[in-house]
Each structure stands twice: as C-alpha cells, then as structure tokens.
Coordinates of C-alpha atoms in Angstrom, one line a residue:
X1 CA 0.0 0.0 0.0
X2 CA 1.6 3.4 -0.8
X3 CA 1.5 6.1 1.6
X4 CA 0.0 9.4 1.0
X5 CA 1.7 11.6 3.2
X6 CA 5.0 13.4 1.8
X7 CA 8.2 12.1 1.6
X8 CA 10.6 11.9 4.9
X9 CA 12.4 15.1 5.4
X10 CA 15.6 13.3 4.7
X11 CA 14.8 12.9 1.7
X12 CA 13.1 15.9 0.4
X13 CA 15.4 17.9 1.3
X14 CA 17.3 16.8 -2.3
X15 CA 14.5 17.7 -4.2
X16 CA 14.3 20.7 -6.2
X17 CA 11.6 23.6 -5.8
X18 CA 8.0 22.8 -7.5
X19 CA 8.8 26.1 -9.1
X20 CA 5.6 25.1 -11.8
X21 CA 3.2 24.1 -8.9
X22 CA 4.3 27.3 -6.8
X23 CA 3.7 29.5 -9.7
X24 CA 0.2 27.7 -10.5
X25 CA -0.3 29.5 -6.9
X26 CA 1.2 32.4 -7.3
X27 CA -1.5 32.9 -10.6
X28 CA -4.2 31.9 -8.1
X29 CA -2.6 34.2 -5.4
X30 CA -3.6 36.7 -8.4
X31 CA -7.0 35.8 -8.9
X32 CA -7.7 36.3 -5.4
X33 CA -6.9 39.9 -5.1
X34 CA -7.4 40.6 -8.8
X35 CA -10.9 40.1 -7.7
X36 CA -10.9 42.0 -4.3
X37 CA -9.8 44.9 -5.7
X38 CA -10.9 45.1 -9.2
X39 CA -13.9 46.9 -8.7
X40 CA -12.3 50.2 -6.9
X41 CA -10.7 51.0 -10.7
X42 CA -14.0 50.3 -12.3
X43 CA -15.9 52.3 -9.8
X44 CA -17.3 55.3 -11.9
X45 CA -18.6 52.2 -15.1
X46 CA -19.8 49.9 -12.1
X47 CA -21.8 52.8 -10.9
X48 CA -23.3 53.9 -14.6
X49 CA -23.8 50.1 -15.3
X50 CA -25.3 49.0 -12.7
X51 CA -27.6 52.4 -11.9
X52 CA -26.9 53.3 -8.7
X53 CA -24.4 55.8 -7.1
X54 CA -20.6 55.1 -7.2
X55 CA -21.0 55.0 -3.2
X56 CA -23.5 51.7 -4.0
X57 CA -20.8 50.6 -6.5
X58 CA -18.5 50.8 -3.4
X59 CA -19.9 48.3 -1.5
X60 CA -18.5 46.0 -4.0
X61 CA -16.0 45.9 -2.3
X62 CA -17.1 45.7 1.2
X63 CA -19.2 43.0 0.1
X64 CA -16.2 40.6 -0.8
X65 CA -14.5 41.7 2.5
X66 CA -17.2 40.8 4.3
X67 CA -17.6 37.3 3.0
X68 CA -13.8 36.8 3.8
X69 CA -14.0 37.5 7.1
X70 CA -17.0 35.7 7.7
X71 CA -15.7 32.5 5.8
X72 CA -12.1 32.0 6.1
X73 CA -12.6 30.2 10.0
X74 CA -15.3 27.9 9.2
X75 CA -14.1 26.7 5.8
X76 CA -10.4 26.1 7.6
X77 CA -12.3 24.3 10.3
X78 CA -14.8 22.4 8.2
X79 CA -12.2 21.3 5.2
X80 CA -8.8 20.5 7.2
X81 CA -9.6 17.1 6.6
X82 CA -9.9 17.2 2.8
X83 CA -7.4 17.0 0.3
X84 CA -5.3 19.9 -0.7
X85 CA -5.5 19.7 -4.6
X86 CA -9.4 19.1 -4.9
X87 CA -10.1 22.0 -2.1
X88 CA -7.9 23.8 -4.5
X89 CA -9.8 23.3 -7.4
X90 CA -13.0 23.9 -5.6
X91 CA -11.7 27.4 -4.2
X92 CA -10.8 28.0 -7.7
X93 CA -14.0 27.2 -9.2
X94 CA -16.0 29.1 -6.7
X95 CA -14.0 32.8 -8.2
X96 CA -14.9 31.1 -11.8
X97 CA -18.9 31.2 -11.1
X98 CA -18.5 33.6 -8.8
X99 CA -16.7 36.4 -11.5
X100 CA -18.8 35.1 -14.0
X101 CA -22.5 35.8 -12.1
X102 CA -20.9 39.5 -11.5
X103 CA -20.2 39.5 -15.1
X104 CA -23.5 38.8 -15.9
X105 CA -25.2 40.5 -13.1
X106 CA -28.3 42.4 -13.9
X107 CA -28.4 45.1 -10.6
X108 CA -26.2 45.7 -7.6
X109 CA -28.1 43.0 -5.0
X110 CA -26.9 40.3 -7.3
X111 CA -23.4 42.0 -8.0
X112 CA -23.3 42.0 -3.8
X113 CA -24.8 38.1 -3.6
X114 CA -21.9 37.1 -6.2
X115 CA -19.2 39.4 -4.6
X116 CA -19.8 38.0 -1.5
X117 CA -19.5 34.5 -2.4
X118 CA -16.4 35.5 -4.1
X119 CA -15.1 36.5 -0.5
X120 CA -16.2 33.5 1.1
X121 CA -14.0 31.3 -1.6
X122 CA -11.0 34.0 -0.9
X123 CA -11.0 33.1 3.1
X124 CA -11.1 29.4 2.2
X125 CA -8.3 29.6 -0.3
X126 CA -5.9 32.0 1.9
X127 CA -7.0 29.9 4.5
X128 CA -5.5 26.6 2.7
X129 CA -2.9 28.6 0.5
X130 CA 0.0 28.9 2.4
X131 CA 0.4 25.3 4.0
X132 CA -0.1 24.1 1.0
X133 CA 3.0 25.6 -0.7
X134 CA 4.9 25.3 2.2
X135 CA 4.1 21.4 2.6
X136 CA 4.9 20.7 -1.4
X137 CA 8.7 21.7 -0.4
X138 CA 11.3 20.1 1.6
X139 CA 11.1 21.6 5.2
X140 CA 14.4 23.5 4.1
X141 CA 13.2 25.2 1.3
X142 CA 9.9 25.8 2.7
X143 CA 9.8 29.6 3.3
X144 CA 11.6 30.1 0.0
X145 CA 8.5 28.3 -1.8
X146 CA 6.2 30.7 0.2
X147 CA 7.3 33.0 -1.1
X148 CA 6.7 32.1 -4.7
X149 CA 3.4 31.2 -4.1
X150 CA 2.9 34.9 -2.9
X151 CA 4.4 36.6 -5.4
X152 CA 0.9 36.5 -7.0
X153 CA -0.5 39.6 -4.6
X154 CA 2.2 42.3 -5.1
X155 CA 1.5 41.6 -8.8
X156 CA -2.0 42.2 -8.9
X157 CA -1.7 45.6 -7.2
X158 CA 1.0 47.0 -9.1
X159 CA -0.1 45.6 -12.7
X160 CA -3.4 43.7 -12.5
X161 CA -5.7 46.3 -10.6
X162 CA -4.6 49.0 -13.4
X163 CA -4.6 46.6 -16.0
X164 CA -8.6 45.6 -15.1
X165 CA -9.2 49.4 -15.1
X166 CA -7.7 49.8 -18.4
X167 CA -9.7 46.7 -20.0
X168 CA -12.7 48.1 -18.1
X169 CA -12.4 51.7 -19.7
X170 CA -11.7 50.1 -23.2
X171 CA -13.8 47.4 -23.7
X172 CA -16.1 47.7 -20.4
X173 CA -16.4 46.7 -17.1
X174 CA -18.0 43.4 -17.6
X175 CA -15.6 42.5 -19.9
X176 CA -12.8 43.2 -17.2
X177 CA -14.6 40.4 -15.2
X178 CA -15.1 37.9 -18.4
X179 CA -11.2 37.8 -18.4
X180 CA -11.1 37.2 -14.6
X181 CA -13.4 33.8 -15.4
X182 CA -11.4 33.2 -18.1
X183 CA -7.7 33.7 -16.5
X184 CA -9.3 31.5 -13.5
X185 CA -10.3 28.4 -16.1
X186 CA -7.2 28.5 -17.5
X187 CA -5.4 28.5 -14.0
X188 CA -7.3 25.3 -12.9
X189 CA -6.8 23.6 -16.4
X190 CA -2.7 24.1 -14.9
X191 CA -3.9 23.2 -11.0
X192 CA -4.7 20.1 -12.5
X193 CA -1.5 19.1 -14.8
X194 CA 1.0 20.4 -12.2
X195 CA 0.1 20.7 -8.8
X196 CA 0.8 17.8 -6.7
X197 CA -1.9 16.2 -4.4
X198 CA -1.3 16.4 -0.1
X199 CA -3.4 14.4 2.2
X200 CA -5.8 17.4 5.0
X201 CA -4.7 17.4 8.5
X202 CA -5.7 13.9 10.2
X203 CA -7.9 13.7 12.7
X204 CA -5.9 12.8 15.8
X205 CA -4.2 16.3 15.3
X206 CA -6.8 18.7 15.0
X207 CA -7.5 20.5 18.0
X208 CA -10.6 23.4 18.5
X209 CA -10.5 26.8 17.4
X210 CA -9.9 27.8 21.2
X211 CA -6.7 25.6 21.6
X212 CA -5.4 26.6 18.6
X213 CA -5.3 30.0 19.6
X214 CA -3.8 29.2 22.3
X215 CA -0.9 27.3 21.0
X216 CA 2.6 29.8 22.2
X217 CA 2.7 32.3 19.4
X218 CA -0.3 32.1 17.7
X219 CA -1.7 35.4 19.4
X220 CA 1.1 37.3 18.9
X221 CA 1.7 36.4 15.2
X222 CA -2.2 37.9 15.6
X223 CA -1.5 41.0 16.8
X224 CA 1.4 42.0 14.4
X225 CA -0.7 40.9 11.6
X226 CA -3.4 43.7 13.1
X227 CA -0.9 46.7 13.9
X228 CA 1.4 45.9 11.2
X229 CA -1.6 45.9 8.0
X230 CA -3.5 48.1 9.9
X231 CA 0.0 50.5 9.3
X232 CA -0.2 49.4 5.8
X233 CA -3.5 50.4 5.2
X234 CA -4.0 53.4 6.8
X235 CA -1.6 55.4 4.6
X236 CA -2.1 52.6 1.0
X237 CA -6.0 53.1 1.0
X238 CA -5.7 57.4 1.0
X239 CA -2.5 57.2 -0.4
X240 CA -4.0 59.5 -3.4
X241 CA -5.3 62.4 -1.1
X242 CA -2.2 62.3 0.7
X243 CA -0.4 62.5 -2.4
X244 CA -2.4 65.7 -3.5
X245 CA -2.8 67.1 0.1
X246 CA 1.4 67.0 0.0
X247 CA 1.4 68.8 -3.3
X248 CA 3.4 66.0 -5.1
X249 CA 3.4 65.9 -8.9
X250 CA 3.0 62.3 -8.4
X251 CA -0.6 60.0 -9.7
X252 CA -1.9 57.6 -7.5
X253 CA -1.7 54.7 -10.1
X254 CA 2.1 55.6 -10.6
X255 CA 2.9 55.8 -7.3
X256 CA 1.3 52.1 -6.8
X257 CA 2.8 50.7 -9.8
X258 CA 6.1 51.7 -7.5
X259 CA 5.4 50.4 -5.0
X260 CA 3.9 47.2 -6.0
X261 CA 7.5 46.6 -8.5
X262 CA 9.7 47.8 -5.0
X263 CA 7.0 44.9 -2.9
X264 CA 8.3 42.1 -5.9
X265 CA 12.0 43.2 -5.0
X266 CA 11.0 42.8 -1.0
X267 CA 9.8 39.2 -1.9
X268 CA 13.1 38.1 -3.7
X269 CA 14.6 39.4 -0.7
X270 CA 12.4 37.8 1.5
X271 CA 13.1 34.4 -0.4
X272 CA 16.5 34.6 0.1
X273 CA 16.6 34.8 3.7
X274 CA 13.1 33.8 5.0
X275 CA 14.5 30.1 5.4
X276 CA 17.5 30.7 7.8
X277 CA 16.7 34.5 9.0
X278 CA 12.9 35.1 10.0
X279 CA 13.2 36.5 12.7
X280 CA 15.5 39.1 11.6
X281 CA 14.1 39.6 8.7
X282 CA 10.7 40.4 9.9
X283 CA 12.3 43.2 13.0
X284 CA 14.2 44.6 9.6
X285 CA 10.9 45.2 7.6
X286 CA 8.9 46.3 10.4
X287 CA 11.3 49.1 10.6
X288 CA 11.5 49.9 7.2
X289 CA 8.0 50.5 7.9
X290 CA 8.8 53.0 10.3
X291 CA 12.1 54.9 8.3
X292 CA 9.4 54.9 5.4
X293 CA 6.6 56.9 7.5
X294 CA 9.5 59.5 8.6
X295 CA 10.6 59.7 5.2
X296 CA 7.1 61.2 4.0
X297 CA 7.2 63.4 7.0
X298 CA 10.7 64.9 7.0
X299 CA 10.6 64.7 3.2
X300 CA 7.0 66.5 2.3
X301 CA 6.6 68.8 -0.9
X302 CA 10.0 66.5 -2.2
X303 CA 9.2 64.3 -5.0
X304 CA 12.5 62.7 -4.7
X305 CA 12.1 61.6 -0.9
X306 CA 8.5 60.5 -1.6
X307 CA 9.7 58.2 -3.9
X308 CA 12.1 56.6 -1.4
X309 CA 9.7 56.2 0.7
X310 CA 7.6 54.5 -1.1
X311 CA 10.0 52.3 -2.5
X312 CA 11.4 51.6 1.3
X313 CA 7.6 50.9 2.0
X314 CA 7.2 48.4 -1.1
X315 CA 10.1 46.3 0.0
X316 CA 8.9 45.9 3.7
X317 CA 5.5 45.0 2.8
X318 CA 6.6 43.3 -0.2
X319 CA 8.0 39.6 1.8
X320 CA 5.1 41.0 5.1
X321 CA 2.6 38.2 4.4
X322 CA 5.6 35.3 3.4
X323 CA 7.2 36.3 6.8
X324 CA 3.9 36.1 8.8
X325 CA 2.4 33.0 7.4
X326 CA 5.9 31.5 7.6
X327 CA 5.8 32.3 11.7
X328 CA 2.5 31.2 12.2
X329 CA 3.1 27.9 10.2
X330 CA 6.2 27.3 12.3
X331 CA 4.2 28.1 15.5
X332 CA 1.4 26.1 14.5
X333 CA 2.7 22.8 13.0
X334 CA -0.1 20.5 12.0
X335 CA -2.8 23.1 12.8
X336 CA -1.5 25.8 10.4
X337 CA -4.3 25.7 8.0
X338 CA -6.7 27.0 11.0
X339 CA -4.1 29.2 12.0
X340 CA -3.7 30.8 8.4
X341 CA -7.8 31.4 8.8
X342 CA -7.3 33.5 11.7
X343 CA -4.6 35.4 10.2
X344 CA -6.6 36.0 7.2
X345 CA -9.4 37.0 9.3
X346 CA -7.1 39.4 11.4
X347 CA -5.7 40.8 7.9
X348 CA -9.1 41.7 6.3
X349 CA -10.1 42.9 9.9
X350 CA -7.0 45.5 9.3
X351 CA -7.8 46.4 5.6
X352 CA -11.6 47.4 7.1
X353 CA -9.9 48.9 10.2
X354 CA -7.9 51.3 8.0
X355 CA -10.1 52.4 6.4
X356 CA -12.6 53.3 8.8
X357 CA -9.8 55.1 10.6
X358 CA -8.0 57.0 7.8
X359 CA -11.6 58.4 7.3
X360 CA -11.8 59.6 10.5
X361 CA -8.2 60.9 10.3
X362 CA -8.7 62.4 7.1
X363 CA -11.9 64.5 8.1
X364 CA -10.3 65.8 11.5
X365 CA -6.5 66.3 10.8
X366 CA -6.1 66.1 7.0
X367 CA -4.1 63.1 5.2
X368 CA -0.5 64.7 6.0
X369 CA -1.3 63.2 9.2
X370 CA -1.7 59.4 7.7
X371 CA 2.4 59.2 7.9
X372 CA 3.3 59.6 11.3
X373 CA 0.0 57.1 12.5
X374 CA 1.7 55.1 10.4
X375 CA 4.9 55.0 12.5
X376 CA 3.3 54.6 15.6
X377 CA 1.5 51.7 14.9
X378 CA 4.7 49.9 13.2
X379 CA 6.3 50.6 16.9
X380 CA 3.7 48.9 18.2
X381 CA 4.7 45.5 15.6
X382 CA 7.9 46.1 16.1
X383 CA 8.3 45.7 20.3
X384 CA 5.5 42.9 19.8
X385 CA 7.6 41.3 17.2
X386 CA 10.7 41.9 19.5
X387 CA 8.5 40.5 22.4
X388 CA 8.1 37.2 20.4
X389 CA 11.5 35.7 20.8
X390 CA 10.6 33.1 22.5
X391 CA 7.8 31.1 20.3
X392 CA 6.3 33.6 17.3
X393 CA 9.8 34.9 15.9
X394 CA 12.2 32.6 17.5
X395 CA 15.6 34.2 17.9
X396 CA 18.5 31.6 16.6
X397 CA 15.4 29.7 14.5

C-alpha cells in the first residue's frame, strides 16, 4: 500500500523547488486579489452600469470583504480534513462562477450576492494557500517556496488592478470580469496538470478553534498581523489624497505601480533569507516601515524623498505576508491551515480597520497626518515582534 503523506524530510530535502506548482499558486494568489480589488478602478462604469451611485458601486468591495472575514474560519475548520488539490480546485471554481454571475449581473443585489460569495472562496483559499505551498517543499526550502506562491499579490496591485481598469475603460467593465473567469479556467486547467496532491490534517491532530489559539505564538503572530496591515492600510488606501494634500506631482496609479515593482523586490529578498533568518528579517521590515513613515514626513513637498519612501515601504510590505504565514506555520505545526484562517481574518479585519480610521483621520486632521500614525502603529509590531523571541519569531530559528 503506498502512503499518502510526503516524503521523509531526509529525503526531500534533495529535491528541487516545485517552481511550476508554486507558480500555478502564485496565478491563483492573483485571482484572489485581482478580484478583491478590481472593482475600486471600475468604480465610476460599475456605478453607470449597474444604476446606482458610485458609493452603491463601493460596497463591492465591502461586500467581498465581508464574505472573507466571515468565511475564512469555518471553511479552515470544516475542510482541514480534505485533500489539498481538490479544495484547490473547488476554491478556484467558486471565483470562476462567482466572477462570471458579476459579469452577468443584472443590478447591484446580485453584483453583492456574487461578490460576496467571491469572499467567502478568498477566506477558504488563503486559509489553505500557504500550507499548502509550504508542505509541497522540503522543510528547508519551505519559506523560499512561500514565497513564490505569494508573489501573485504584489502583482495584482501594481499591474493587474490597473490593467482591469484599463480593459474596463476600453472594452467595459463586464468585460474586465469575463477575463477574470477566463484567467481562473485557465489557472485550474494548470492546478490540475502540475500541482501535486497532499493528504488534510488527520484527525488525531486537529485541536478546537480555542486551543489553537492558544498554542505559544499564535496570538502574537495575531497582533502584528493587526498593527502591522493596519499601518499598511492606513496610509495605501488614502494614499492619493495624501499625495495631493502633500502637493506632489505624483498620480496615484504611478505611485502604486512603484510600490507594487519595490513589494516584488521585498519578496526576492524575503526568499533569500526567510528560510535561515525570519526572525531578523521580519524586525528589519517592520522598521523599514517606520524609516518609510519618517521619510514622508521629513521629506513633504519632495518628489525625490516621496519616492524613497515608497520604494522603502514596497520592499517591507513586499515579503510581510511570506514572513507572517511563515511564523505562524512554524508556530502552529499541524494546525497551520486553522491558524492561516485567523490570520486571514485578522488581515481583512486591518484592511476594514484602515479604512474606517483614515476616514476619521482624514476628516479631522487632514491626510498629512496618515504618515506619522503610520509610524506609531509599526512601533507597536515592532516591540510585539521583538517581544516574540521566544515562540512567534524565534531568535536563533
């Protein structure tokens, strides 16, 4: 009888990457926020299209954030049993109808139904995602192939999102989300051909959602996935009022097209190092975070030191999500899949969070302000990352 659990370490350790397989999810990586963000460069057609105000069209994208949050623990919990490549191609398939309902949606409530089963597939596939690549390598390569897997997100921002608005703007918005359908069928015609198959979590290892959260480390890889996005957001989702509030010469879509080619340099950076450095690797991004922030304060009005900062910003939050999944796989072991689900949920939790308080911010004190909260909260992840030595960022891992 063959087994169906992975090779001894031993002897994986010879084998080469799965680069194919990694970049099969890497492409669905894409998809994923492709389809999150999408609708926030087609606001203005959504809005005409559909009839109703672009506010209306906004909820779009509240809509898929919502189903994430409100999926990604439950499908962990109900699926960690079942094999990885068919949840795969089931988390694929649900973007394919799900893209393709928006596509043909006839007004906004069925636009929201579709978008929000669209999040609900996004929490079970980040929820599954990163294991998943992780387990395919040997343990020693394992962060490295994390990180190829996650080379998908950086980019969608910095070429997909403008890319959907410029297909959206030539040949119409439902068109833009006909492609996504049809870039997601090809994607699981590849799943199938190159991925390999791993065995869910078995049952004599899977503990409750309470326990796992308790496991050392888990809750602090929690709360520096909180502070540290939340920093992230609350200067990347105003950056274009800050930007004009600053009197910078500068678009919005360049300025993110930066960023998101400086975030693909943080991830080769972070796959260099991520499998014998973590810990330090993490401390040095957070603070990036932090010389970035003072950069746009010291260096307002100045074209030249807003594009450093940026750049310093791209590269720290470039190799953020390989270095966080990578702890909270370590810290989790066989429960990593649940794990991943919280951290998703904390993540999304940190997109809406920044949001809701740049607005605030951005009413009261103006978006010049955005910079320096942006520094405080990374000195929050940093001393909680620093605090971690013991069990979320292991010193000497």
């Amino acid at each position: 009888m063959t087994s169906t659990f992975p090779a001894p370490a031993a002897t994986r350790a010879r084998e080469p990457l799965p680069v194919p397989a990694l970049v099969v999810m890497a492409c669905t990586g894409f998809i994923v926020i492709m389809t999150e963000t999408m609708p926030a460069g087609l606001l203005p057609r959504l809005a005409t299209g559909l009839g109703v105000s672009e506010g209306g069209a906004g909820q779009l994208v509240s809509a898929y954030a919502i189903g994430t949050v409100l999926a990604a623990i439950p499908a962990a919990m109900l699926t960690r049993g079942a094999r990885r490549k068919p949840l795969l191609l089931a988390g694929l398939l649900g973007f394919l109808v799900a893209n393709t309902v928006t596509t043909l949606a006839p007004s906004l409530p069925v636009a929201l139904g579709a978008r929000f089963v669209a999040g609900a597939f996004s929490g079970l596939l980040w929820g599954m995602l990163a294991g998943y690549a992780r387990r395919i390598a040997a343990p020693e390569q394992a962060g490295r192939a994390l990180a190829i897997a996650m080379t998908g997100t950086p980019v969608a921002l910095s070429a997909g999102t403008p890319l959907g608005a410029w297909l959206g703007s030539v040949a119409g918005w439902r068109w833009a989300f006909a492609a996504m359908s049809l870039l997601t069928a090809v994607v699981m015609v590849f799943a199938q051909l190159l991925v390999p198959d791993l065995p869910g979590q078995r049952a004599r290892t899977r503990v409750p959602l309470t326990r796992v959260l308790g496991i050392p480390g888990v809750a602090t890889i929690l709360v520096v996935v909180f502070v540290w996005m939340l920093a992230h957001n609350l200067l990347y989702t105003y950056i274009a009022p800050y930007l004009r509030q600053a009197h910078l010469a500068l678009r919005p879509d360049l300025a993110l097209v930066v960023f998101g080619v400086a975030a693909l340099g943080g991830i080769w950076i972070t796959g260099v190092f991520i499998d014998h450095a973590l810990r330090r690797l993490t401390l040095v991004s957070v603070s990036l975070f932090i010389v970035s922030g003072a950069t746009f304060v010291l260096g307002r009005q100045s074209m030249a030191l807003a594009l450093l900062a940026i750049v310093l910003w791209g590269i720290a939050f470039g190799g953020a999500a390989t270095h966080l999944q990578t702890a909270m796989g370590e810290a989790a072991g066989e429960n990593a899949d649940v794990a991943n689900a919280l951290l998703t949920t904390s993540f999304n939790l940190a997109i809406f969070a920044g949001g809701a308080l740049g607005a605030v911010v951005l009413d009261s004190a103006g978006a010049s302000v955005l910079p320096a909260g942006m520094i405080g909260l990374a000195l929050i992840a940093l001393v909680t990352v620093g605090c971690g030595r013991h069990a979320a960022f292991p010193a000497g891992r």
